[in-house]
Short mmCIF file of C-alpha atoms in Angstrom, two decimals:
data_model
loop_
_atom_site.label_atom_id
_atom_site.label_comp_id
_atom_site.label_asym_id
_atom_site.label_seq_id
_atom_site.Cartn_x
_atom_site.Cartn_y
_atom_site.Cartn_z
CA UNK A 48 0.94 -10.44 12.28
CA UNK A 49 1.03 -10.38 8.48
CA UNK A 50 -2.84 -8.13 7.91
CA UNK A 51 -2.07 -5.76 10.89
CA UNK A 52 1.46 -5.01 8.00
CA UNK A 53 -1.52 -5.23 5.45
CA UNK A 54 -3.54 -2.78 7.28
CA UNK A 55 -1.19 -0.43 8.25
CA UNK A 56 0.53 -0.16 4.65
CA UNK A 57 -3.46 1.02 3.26
CA UNK A 58 -2.72 3.41 5.69
CA UNK A 59 0.35 5.11 5.10
CA UNK A 60 -0.26 4.68 1.98
CA UNK A 61 -3.27 7.01 1.52
CA UNK A 62 -3.13 9.14 3.77
CA UNK A 63 -0.33 10.23 1.82
CA UNK A 64 -1.65 10.45 -1.45
CA UNK A 65 -4.04 11.98 0.24
CA UNK A 66 -1.61 15.35 2.01
CA UNK A 67 -0.26 15.15 -1.37
CA UNK A 68 -3.40 15.20 -3.85
CA UNK A 69 -4.84 17.89 -1.67
CA UNK A 70 -1.42 19.95 -1.60
CA UNK A 71 -0.14 19.37 -5.62
CA UNK A 72 -4.13 18.37 -6.86
CA UNK A 73 -2.50 15.72 -9.10
CA UNK A 74 -4.08 12.45 -9.45
CA UNK A 75 -1.46 10.94 -11.18
CA UNK A 76 1.03 11.97 -8.88
CA UNK A 77 -0.96 10.68 -5.90
CA UNK A 78 -2.02 7.39 -7.51
CA UNK A 79 2.19 7.19 -8.34
CA UNK A 80 2.25 7.55 -5.33
CA UNK A 81 0.14 4.93 -3.54
CA UNK A 82 0.99 1.86 -5.53
CA UNK A 83 5.13 3.21 -5.16
CA UNK A 84 4.89 3.10 -1.04
CA UNK A 85 2.47 0.40 -1.75
CA UNK A 86 4.88 -2.11 -3.15
CA UNK A 87 8.08 -0.85 -1.34
CA UNK A 88 6.42 -0.73 2.28
CA UNK A 89 5.24 -4.79 1.51
CA UNK A 90 8.90 -5.85 -0.28
CA UNK A 91 10.46 -4.63 2.77
CA UNK A 92 8.16 -6.25 5.41
CA UNK A 93 8.99 -8.76 2.89
CA UNK A 94 11.99 -9.45 3.18
CA UNK A 95 12.34 -8.68 6.44
CA UNK A 96 9.26 -11.51 8.02
CA UNK A 97 11.62 -14.49 5.51
CA UNK A 98 14.94 -13.80 6.61
CA UNK A 99 13.46 -14.08 10.09
CA UNK A 100 11.52 -17.16 9.55
CA UNK A 101 13.36 -20.40 9.66
CA UNK A 102 10.28 -22.05 8.47
CA UNK A 103 10.25 -20.50 5.13
CA UNK A 104 13.20 -19.83 4.53
CA UNK A 105 12.96 -24.30 4.91
CA UNK A 106 10.33 -25.76 3.11
CA UNK A 107 10.38 -22.10 0.59
CA UNK A 108 8.06 -19.13 0.55
CA UNK A 109 4.26 -20.21 -0.03
CA UNK A 110 4.32 -22.99 2.85
CA UNK A 111 5.28 -19.68 5.22
CA UNK A 112 1.92 -17.33 4.45
CA UNK A 113 4.17 -14.87 3.61
CA UNK A 114 2.94 -14.67 -0.73
CA UNK A 115 -0.90 -13.23 0.99
CA UNK A 116 2.16 -10.01 1.27
CA UNK A 117 3.22 -9.85 -2.35
CA UNK A 118 -1.10 -10.67 -3.73
CA UNK A 119 -1.75 -7.22 -1.64
CA UNK A 120 -0.27 -5.18 -3.48
CA UNK A 121 -2.53 -4.22 -5.94
CA UNK A 122 -6.06 -5.22 -3.59
CA UNK A 123 -4.65 -3.07 -1.47
CA UNK A 124 -3.37 0.20 -3.96
CA UNK A 125 -6.89 -0.33 -5.90
CA UNK A 126 -8.75 0.57 -2.99
CA UNK A 127 -6.42 3.66 -2.80
CA UNK A 128 -7.42 4.10 -6.30
CA UNK A 129 -10.96 3.59 -5.48
CA UNK A 130 -10.31 6.37 -2.08
CA UNK A 131 -8.35 8.77 -4.32
CA UNK A 132 -11.36 9.43 -5.92
CA UNK A 133 -13.76 10.68 -4.17
CA UNK A 134 -11.18 12.90 -2.47
CA UNK A 135 -13.16 17.20 -2.86
CA UNK A 136 -11.49 18.96 -4.35
CA UNK A 137 -11.11 21.93 -2.43
CA UNK A 138 -10.26 24.31 -5.09
CA UNK A 139 -13.60 23.84 -7.30
CA UNK A 140 -15.75 25.12 -4.32
CA UNK A 141 -14.08 28.25 -4.12
CA UNK A 142 -16.37 29.13 -7.49
#
């Protein structure tokens, strides 16, 4: 379940940041959007899963494996930055 959430966060943030880059042609804004979207998705998922999981509330956050969602934030953001480096700019090709 945790790996599915991480993968969906990667897909959603990459798709959104590439669309924003193609539309606005502002790489810094698309990078910031990818970071904020990753952080929002993964923190909300962590909070929801923590509230649902009785084992996490009883034995602590570290024993449930939910810490992987928090650790995945910089990793997914870095992958998004790499994806944005390979996106072609259509405005530069038409010269």
